[in-house]
Amino acid sequence: MRSLMLCLTTAVLAACSATAPPAAAPTAEAHRVKAHVDFLAHDLLQGREATSKGYAVAAHYVASQMAAIGLSPAGDSGDWLQEVPLLRAERLREGASMRLLRGDETLSFEFESDYLPGVNYHRESWQVRAPLVFVGQAVVAAEFDHDDLAGVDVRGKIAVLFSGAPARFPNDQRAYYSSSRVKQDLLVERGAVGIVWLGDPEREGKYPWARGAKNWGRPSMRLRDQNGPLDTHPELLGTASINVEAARRLFAGAPVEAEQLFQDLESGRLKAFDLGTELELRGSNRLSAERCWNVVGQLPGNDPLKATEHVVYSAHLDHLGLGAPVNGDAIYNGALDNALGVALLLETARLAKAAPAVARSQLFVAVTAEEKGLLGSDYFAGHPSVPGELIANINMDMPVVLGPVRDALPIGIEHSDLESVVRDQASALGLQLSADPFPEEVVFIRSDQFSFIRRGIPAVYIDGGVISAGPGFDAKQSLTDFLRTHYHQPSDQADLPIHYPSAARIADLNAAVGAKVADQAARPRWNAGDFFASKFAPKQDAAVGEH
């Protein structure tokens, strides 16, 4: 009897084994994503500002989660953390002044209500007095026969300009030429000694001056090395921003007055001219050397020939910290921006760990100081904490999913052959893909993927969708409302109606795209003739164009 039972048991087990379907691939789990957001956006972390104690707690939390998932530490010296050296500039109210000098007349401007001085990373007390020259949007783009500096000499002068770039430019070029870094590089190269950024009615309608002015005192930061700050210009003696009303006073009596300039900005007909006046700017700031950390985990590749090539998943861990109270709340928690992005990074890592091994290595990087100017990702892209090459970047930043959606927004896929990978994997998951609904916001250069783009590395930024998946919810309007009401405000917190199942599907897509890129024969390539390739990967662009 015992022998018979053993035979029957063996037969049953064999039959079950023969007919059992293969295990389904793991998918992202909404409750895990929510748990990460609830912790990272908690008041106890006080907004996770870079270099703060709250940020340090967040960094160690992410490291512990990476360890629990089963990643390997890939920071400095076998640790989870990569140190990022920073220079902190704390703005000071004392000594700030702005005066317009027109012949014998002197016109003073009021701090905060009219103007806000910038920071100087090379001097704690600074001043500049120089003639004013209006330079449009400070865009020189030969490919469009566009030169905002035509007819003027900015040497030894303070350049006065609007932000942005002409609306007639294609989205990519408009994004690039909107960069304040590109504008400053150009103006310093031409000899400017100061910059005044002008407000305009449309921009102030979206981002009220008073809201930004309340948080003027937040510290600014730059990367540093043993010689001092990086990506700064000691030639720029002083900078400031002024609002619309102050611009009207600044241009009163000038060859072209402010109201006409606002109209010319809308129509794209700005022309440079000397104002015939001088401006005196003074300001002060306290400088200090600081450090913060990126958190880096790794899944090694299983192909000895490709394991030193890395696919990088990124999300910024920092937010704004403490700031001006709004309705009594001074903690800028950053739930969507970007606790949710980091939660998706961790869930993507969990999926990657559970999936079959792939040829190339995968890095999961929670970067610091994005809110200070993409500093953590800039440092990592320039100083990878692992040997080998970075071949692609998949970034996660502020996925606004406040209701059920059936799509995702893959920002930047049109620049490289990552597009076909994203489209194929989205189709397999039943996800639609939508175009950027607000290209004028130039988000492609405003998040961490741009740090990789600037080093010639193809990248994509997959955001939340705009196609509603249920009645009574308008996804695009929800995004608009979030940007107007909650973006960079204390109300961006975990009690917003985040639709975690929709958010989790972004992690599914990220993991699928990353696995495909990590396992395919060829590394990602820029598209032939792509604008960003021509700027940042000209050799590869030329090679692609030959085929």
XYZ file of C-alpha atoms in Angstrom:
547
model
C 0.000 0.000 0.000
C 2.795 2.417 0.863
C 4.377 1.715 -2.518
C 1.061 2.315 -4.282
C 0.525 5.638 -2.497
C 4.032 6.737 -3.406
C 3.397 5.938 -7.052
C 0.080 7.801 -7.044
C 1.650 10.820 -5.364
C 4.487 10.853 -7.867
C 2.056 10.604 -10.773
C -0.100 13.452 -9.477
C 2.902 15.706 -8.928
C 4.202 14.911 -12.390
C 0.838 15.714 -13.938
C 0.621 19.020 -12.074
C 4.134 19.873 -13.142
C 3.378 19.072 -16.752
C 0.228 21.166 -16.930
C 1.113 24.130 -14.676
C 1.454 27.372 -16.665
C 4.704 29.322 -16.437
C 4.853 31.851 -13.631
C 3.674 35.281 -14.687
C 6.241 38.071 -14.760
C 6.010 40.242 -11.649
C 4.255 43.568 -11.991
C 4.494 46.765 -10.007
C 2.356 46.864 -6.884
C 0.501 50.055 -6.025
C 0.642 49.494 -2.266
C 4.450 49.358 -2.348
C 4.620 52.626 -4.275
C 2.250 54.271 -1.801
C 4.273 53.083 1.192
C 7.434 54.716 -0.172
C 5.605 57.985 -0.878
C 4.031 58.051 2.575
C 7.472 57.823 4.170
C 9.435 60.129 1.870
C 6.779 62.867 1.856
C 6.197 62.772 5.620
C 6.515 66.000 7.599
C 9.298 64.430 9.683
C 11.620 64.651 6.655
C 10.877 68.405 6.382
C 10.864 68.540 2.601
C 14.160 66.691 1.920
C 16.162 69.756 0.904
C 19.646 68.829 -0.319
C 22.219 68.817 2.545
C 19.478 68.791 5.227
C 18.950 66.162 7.934
C 15.647 65.277 6.313
C 17.457 64.529 3.079
C 19.980 62.354 4.930
C 17.121 60.327 6.434
C 15.587 59.927 2.977
C 18.915 58.817 1.499
C 19.411 56.143 4.144
C 15.818 54.990 3.672
C 16.387 54.551 -0.066
C 19.661 52.718 0.578
C 17.916 50.347 3.000
C 15.189 49.661 0.450
C 17.756 48.965 -2.265
C 19.468 46.519 0.079
C 16.150 44.803 0.863
C 15.434 44.454 -2.858
C 18.781 42.750 -3.347
C 20.723 45.368 -5.263
C 24.470 45.720 -4.753
C 25.848 48.989 -3.347
C 27.486 51.004 -6.116
C 28.405 54.315 -4.499
C 31.796 55.387 -3.187
C 34.112 52.662 -1.877
C 31.495 49.937 -1.997
C 28.911 51.983 -0.096
C 25.404 52.979 -1.184
C 26.226 56.697 -1.163
C 28.156 58.793 -3.660
C 29.350 62.057 -2.139
C 28.488 65.173 -4.152
C 30.591 68.272 -3.288
C 28.514 71.448 -3.262
C 28.988 75.167 -2.694
C 26.059 76.710 -0.854
C 25.146 80.376 -1.283
C 22.761 81.795 1.307
C 21.197 85.042 0.127
C 21.321 87.981 2.539
C 18.984 90.962 2.616
C 21.661 93.251 4.083
C 23.320 95.567 1.596
C 21.013 94.826 -1.319
C 20.175 97.781 -3.564
C 19.251 98.578 -7.148
C 19.429 102.077 -8.640
C 18.856 103.314 -12.181
C 21.033 106.271 -13.207
C 19.663 108.421 -16.024
C 21.724 111.585 -16.386
C 21.284 113.530 -13.143
C 18.253 111.458 -12.160
C 18.462 108.449 -9.839
C 15.598 105.977 -9.564
C 15.685 103.485 -6.692
C 13.920 100.132 -6.760
C 12.447 98.365 -3.741
C 13.805 95.035 -2.609
C 11.271 92.199 -3.043
C 8.416 94.364 -4.304
C 10.434 95.382 -7.422
C 13.576 93.279 -7.672
C 15.430 90.327 -6.183
C 19.228 90.129 -6.341
C 20.878 86.936 -7.514
C 23.838 85.178 -5.938
C 27.556 85.422 -6.598
C 29.451 82.178 -6.018
C 32.816 83.950 -6.089
C 32.212 86.897 -3.728
C 30.225 87.237 -0.526
C 29.697 90.952 -1.118
C 29.303 92.167 -4.673
C 28.395 95.211 -6.711
C 28.323 96.272 -10.331
C 27.636 99.579 -12.058
C 27.464 99.558 -15.837
C 25.426 100.704 -18.855
C 22.274 98.754 -19.672
C 21.708 96.954 -22.966
C 18.543 95.087 -23.916
C 19.284 91.778 -25.667
C 15.855 90.237 -26.289
C 16.000 86.643 -25.058
C 19.772 86.398 -25.567
C 19.385 83.777 -28.282
C 21.869 83.453 -31.128
C 20.844 80.569 -33.411
C 22.520 80.631 -36.801
C 20.401 77.718 -38.037
C 17.330 79.966 -37.806
C 19.086 83.163 -38.880
C 18.261 84.536 -35.438
C 20.569 86.875 -33.525
C 19.216 88.738 -30.500
C 22.583 90.458 -30.028
C 22.755 91.912 -33.521
C 23.645 95.592 -33.561
C 24.790 95.898 -29.948
C 28.027 95.440 -28.035
C 27.511 93.969 -24.567
C 31.128 94.289 -23.409
C 31.315 95.893 -19.976
C 27.521 96.221 -19.801
C 24.600 94.747 -17.886
C 22.456 92.669 -20.235
C 18.689 92.957 -19.758
C 16.669 90.061 -21.149
C 13.542 87.950 -21.135
C 13.712 84.241 -20.387
C 12.721 81.602 -22.933
C 13.269 81.347 -26.670
C 11.243 82.260 -29.769
C 7.970 80.361 -30.122
C 8.689 79.779 -33.825
C 11.593 77.477 -32.951
C 10.932 73.721 -32.979
C 10.443 72.283 -29.503
C 13.958 70.850 -29.149
C 15.745 74.004 -30.188
C 13.384 76.137 -28.152
C 14.159 74.023 -25.091
C 17.909 74.284 -25.606
C 17.996 78.031 -26.221
C 15.689 78.626 -23.240
C 18.391 77.341 -20.901
C 19.687 80.055 -18.579
C 23.084 78.336 -18.684
C 23.247 78.700 -22.467
C 22.262 82.367 -22.212
C 24.816 83.123 -19.507
C 27.586 81.339 -21.398
C 26.816 83.445 -24.471
C 26.647 86.757 -22.616
C 29.871 86.140 -20.693
C 31.603 85.119 -23.912
C 30.505 88.474 -25.394
C 31.797 90.381 -22.351
C 28.730 91.190 -20.232
C 29.418 91.981 -16.556
C 25.870 91.644 -15.227
C 22.420 90.291 -16.052
C 18.904 91.511 -15.267
C 16.113 89.009 -15.932
C 12.814 90.635 -16.903
C 9.372 89.515 -15.852
C 6.637 89.481 -18.475
C 2.838 89.446 -18.126
C 2.318 85.905 -19.421
C 4.962 84.376 -17.184
C 3.801 86.247 -14.095
C 0.273 85.076 -14.848
C 1.498 81.490 -14.486
C 4.051 82.043 -11.739
C 3.099 85.063 -9.621
C 6.026 87.234 -8.566
C 4.897 87.342 -4.940
C 4.960 83.550 -4.661
C 8.575 83.322 -5.785
C 9.638 86.368 -3.790
C 8.501 84.763 -0.539
C 11.075 82.013 -0.998
C 13.902 84.195 -2.313
C 15.947 83.394 0.785
C 16.265 79.704 -0.045
C 19.926 78.801 -0.534
C 21.298 78.224 -4.012
C 23.988 75.670 -4.771
C 26.577 74.740 -7.368
C 28.954 71.858 -7.750
C 32.498 72.558 -6.583
C 35.963 71.093 -6.756
C 39.224 71.931 -4.990
C 39.450 75.168 -6.984
C 35.986 76.486 -6.165
C 32.545 76.520 -7.797
C 31.875 74.871 -11.153
C 29.674 76.110 -13.994
C 29.739 79.673 -12.709
C 31.114 82.873 -14.187
C 33.352 85.101 -12.061
C 33.103 87.652 -14.888
C 29.445 88.212 -13.963
C 29.725 90.716 -11.131
C 26.025 90.822 -10.294
C 22.584 89.625 -11.365
C 18.974 90.382 -10.480
C 15.394 89.638 -11.475
C 12.686 92.278 -11.761
C 8.929 92.024 -12.138
C 6.613 93.504 -14.746
C 5.961 96.758 -12.891
C 9.664 97.330 -12.291
C 10.338 96.622 -15.966
C 7.919 99.393 -16.902
C 9.912 101.830 -14.751
C 13.272 100.556 -15.991
C 12.328 101.164 -19.639
C 10.475 104.446 -19.135
C 12.012 106.896 -21.597
C 14.084 104.176 -23.310
C 14.125 103.865 -27.119
C 11.504 101.117 -26.727
C 9.336 101.041 -23.625
C 8.177 97.982 -21.701
C 4.641 97.693 -23.094
C 5.997 97.517 -26.625
C 8.608 94.970 -25.545
C 5.906 92.753 -24.046
C 4.065 92.865 -27.379
C 7.266 92.196 -29.311
C 7.987 89.220 -27.059
C 4.628 87.698 -28.004
C 5.087 88.381 -31.705
C 8.737 87.332 -31.824
C 9.996 90.717 -33.031
C 12.402 91.693 -30.250
C 15.369 93.860 -31.245
C 18.424 94.704 -29.166
C 19.241 98.292 -28.179
C 21.174 100.326 -25.630
C 18.959 101.930 -23.007
C 21.161 104.983 -22.550
C 21.143 104.496 -18.777
C 23.309 102.882 -16.116
C 22.319 100.477 -13.379
C 23.967 99.967 -10.019
C 23.369 96.615 -8.330
C 24.567 95.510 -4.914
C 24.065 92.290 -3.016
C 25.571 89.849 -0.561
C 25.468 86.162 0.209
C 27.152 83.764 2.604
C 29.193 80.979 0.975
C 29.954 77.598 2.522
C 31.316 74.275 1.294
C 28.780 71.483 1.764
C 28.292 67.895 0.716
C 25.317 65.732 -0.096
C 24.786 62.275 -1.568
C 23.435 60.348 -4.491
C 22.212 56.850 -3.592
C 23.392 54.188 -6.048
C 22.394 50.523 -6.353
C 23.383 48.068 -9.059
C 22.226 44.874 -10.736
C 25.300 43.454 -12.500
C 24.933 42.249 -16.076
C 25.584 38.612 -16.924
C 27.530 39.122 -20.155
C 31.253 39.614 -19.450
C 31.604 41.629 -22.647
C 28.736 44.013 -21.853
C 28.562 44.122 -18.064
C 30.645 47.321 -17.957
C 27.942 49.073 -19.999
C 25.250 50.515 -17.737
C 21.618 51.481 -18.172
C 20.902 54.197 -15.598
C 17.487 54.685 -13.985
C 17.275 57.996 -12.113
C 14.919 60.017 -9.918
C 15.709 63.027 -7.776
C 15.331 62.484 -4.053
C 15.502 66.111 -2.933
C 12.754 68.700 -2.765
C 12.538 72.261 -1.446
C 12.648 71.748 2.311
C 11.230 74.493 4.521
C 9.942 77.748 3.083
C 7.442 80.554 3.369
C 4.277 79.302 5.121
C 1.134 78.869 3.040
C -1.997 78.547 5.157
C 0.258 77.898 8.123
C 2.216 75.077 6.453
C 5.942 75.721 5.888
C 6.973 72.174 4.881
C 7.313 71.674 1.137
C 6.891 67.887 1.191
C 7.236 67.157 -2.521
C 4.966 64.108 -2.702
C 4.605 64.070 -6.479
C 7.831 66.067 -6.888
C 9.527 63.704 -6.394
C 8.751 61.193 -3.661
C 6.551 59.435 -6.208
C 9.377 59.346 -8.754
C 11.724 57.768 -6.195
C 9.008 55.284 -5.219
C 8.751 54.267 -8.871
C 12.543 53.998 -9.060
C 12.504 51.540 -6.144
C 9.609 49.563 -7.591
C 11.368 49.450 -10.967
C 14.441 48.080 -9.193
C 12.335 45.393 -7.502
C 10.917 44.311 -10.853
C 14.364 44.261 -12.439
C 15.735 42.118 -9.620
C 12.863 39.631 -9.971
C 13.236 39.392 -13.761
C 15.713 37.171 -15.626
C 19.267 38.509 -15.691
C 20.259 40.667 -18.650
C 23.528 41.295 -20.449
C 24.312 44.824 -19.330
C 24.418 46.181 -15.810
C 21.584 48.325 -14.459
C 22.111 51.239 -12.083
C 19.404 52.762 -9.900
C 20.348 56.274 -8.799
C 18.402 58.545 -6.444
C 20.094 61.853 -7.187
C 20.401 64.945 -5.035
C 20.029 68.685 -5.657
C 17.847 68.515 -8.755
C 15.921 71.460 -7.374
C 19.201 73.407 -7.214
C 19.944 72.894 -10.902
C 20.283 69.156 -11.714
C 23.460 69.043 -9.625
C 23.405 65.452 -8.373
C 22.723 63.977 -11.791
C 25.269 66.320 -13.355
C 27.880 65.052 -10.924
C 26.964 61.398 -11.432
C 26.933 61.658 -15.227
C 30.360 63.305 -15.120
C 31.776 61.142 -12.315
C 30.118 57.710 -12.450
C 30.642 55.758 -9.247
C 31.261 52.543 -11.196
C 33.831 51.741 -13.895
C 32.634 51.410 -17.460
C 30.217 53.397 -19.609
C 26.756 54.868 -19.163
C 24.813 54.008 -22.324
C 21.238 55.131 -21.601
C 19.172 56.961 -19.006
C 15.548 56.423 -17.971
C 14.429 59.245 -15.693
C 11.422 59.530 -13.384
C 10.310 62.965 -12.222
C 6.984 64.193 -10.884
C 4.524 61.826 -12.566
C 1.238 63.686 -12.073
C -1.314 60.860 -11.803
C -4.204 62.196 -9.745
C -6.742 59.852 -11.290
C -6.913 56.808 -13.562
C -5.094 57.226 -16.894
C -4.525 54.887 -19.800
C -1.365 56.475 -21.186
C 2.115 57.769 -20.396
C 4.163 60.729 -21.636
C 7.588 59.617 -22.912
C 9.442 62.919 -23.072
C 12.414 62.840 -25.440
C 11.897 59.520 -27.245
C 12.086 61.199 -30.639
C 15.814 61.843 -30.267
C 17.114 58.266 -30.374
C 16.206 54.676 -31.152
C 14.912 54.416 -27.602
C 11.635 55.413 -29.252
C 11.053 51.991 -30.808
C 11.840 50.262 -27.507
C 9.442 52.468 -25.541
C 6.669 52.064 -28.112
C 7.042 48.279 -28.284
C 7.073 47.833 -24.511
C 4.160 50.241 -23.981
C 2.124 48.338 -26.569
C 2.880 45.038 -24.845
C 1.615 46.527 -21.574
C -1.502 48.003 -23.171
C -0.363 51.566 -22.488
C -0.989 54.364 -24.939
C 1.695 56.993 -25.460
C 0.891 60.695 -25.696
C 2.911 63.711 -26.772
C 4.061 66.371 -24.330
C 0.919 68.478 -23.749
C 2.905 71.586 -22.775
C 6.032 71.753 -24.963
C 6.428 75.444 -24.132
C 7.390 74.408 -20.579
C 10.578 72.821 -22.043
C 10.618 70.088 -19.397
C 13.127 68.068 -21.417
C 15.947 70.345 -20.251
C 14.542 70.874 -16.749
C 14.967 67.429 -15.250
C 17.827 65.035 -14.631
C 17.779 63.313 -18.008
C 19.347 66.477 -19.425
C 22.525 65.877 -17.406
C 22.969 62.663 -19.378
C 21.928 64.256 -22.674
C 24.627 66.897 -22.189
C 27.204 64.099 -22.091
C 25.951 62.492 -25.264
C 23.963 59.713 -23.556
C 20.503 58.949 -25.041
C 17.764 59.418 -22.461
C 14.016 59.359 -21.975
C 11.791 60.760 -19.231
C 8.531 58.838 -18.788
C 5.826 60.910 -17.125
C 2.194 60.444 -16.122
C -0.536 60.479 -18.754
C -3.254 62.842 -19.952
C -5.892 60.388 -21.257
C -8.488 59.636 -18.605
C -9.362 55.983 -17.993
C -12.632 56.620 -16.218
C -15.637 58.973 -16.190
C -15.614 62.183 -14.218
C -11.868 62.704 -14.394
C -10.069 65.060 -16.805
C -6.408 64.039 -16.718
C -5.059 67.002 -18.674
C -7.010 69.487 -16.564
C -5.765 67.691 -13.468
C -2.181 68.232 -14.632
C -2.891 71.899 -15.337
C -4.477 72.365 -11.919
C -1.565 70.674 -10.157
C 0.981 72.909 -11.876
C -1.035 76.010 -11.015
C -1.955 75.134 -7.433
C 0.388 72.544 -5.929
C 3.681 72.592 -7.857
C 6.469 73.760 -5.499
C 3.913 74.459 -2.794
C 3.379 72.894 0.654
C 0.167 71.334 -0.678
C 2.178 68.870 -2.795
C 1.837 66.226 -0.116
C 0.752 62.626 0.269
C -2.913 63.454 0.895
C -3.374 64.383 -2.775
C -5.552 61.816 -4.619
C -2.605 60.008 -6.216
C -3.854 57.113 -8.347
C -1.271 54.533 -7.385
C -2.354 51.812 -9.852
C -1.735 54.226 -12.741
C 1.574 55.275 -11.216
C 2.626 51.642 -10.820
C 2.172 51.064 -14.543
C 4.920 53.618 -15.176
C 7.259 51.405 -13.147
C 6.180 48.439 -15.285
C 7.049 50.403 -18.412
C 10.356 51.668 -17.040
C 11.426 48.153 -16.071
C 10.422 46.707 -19.435
C 12.235 49.422 -21.382
C 15.354 49.155 -19.246
C 15.499 45.362 -19.502
C 15.160 45.495 -23.282
C 17.878 48.124 -23.630
C 20.150 46.225 -21.261
C 19.764 42.947 -23.164
C 19.632 43.944 -26.822
C 22.649 43.487 -29.058
C 23.368 47.151 -29.790
C 23.463 50.056 -27.391
C 21.039 52.947 -27.983
C 21.902 55.353 -30.781
C 20.982 58.935 -31.491
C 18.876 59.538 -34.560
C 20.785 60.839 -37.551
C 20.739 64.637 -37.636
C 19.178 64.984 -34.193
C 19.605 68.458 -32.724
C 20.828 67.328 -29.307
C 23.159 64.791 -30.884
C 24.705 67.555 -32.968
C 25.237 69.620 -29.811
C 26.443 66.937 -27.415
C 27.379 63.817 -29.408
C 28.612 65.148 -32.758
C 30.901 62.186 -33.501
C 28.142 59.652 -32.931
C 25.686 61.789 -34.882
C 28.077 61.858 -37.842
C 28.584 58.100 -37.619
C 24.831 57.472 -37.575
C 24.359 59.749 -40.535
C 26.795 57.697 -42.621
C 24.589 54.601 -42.542
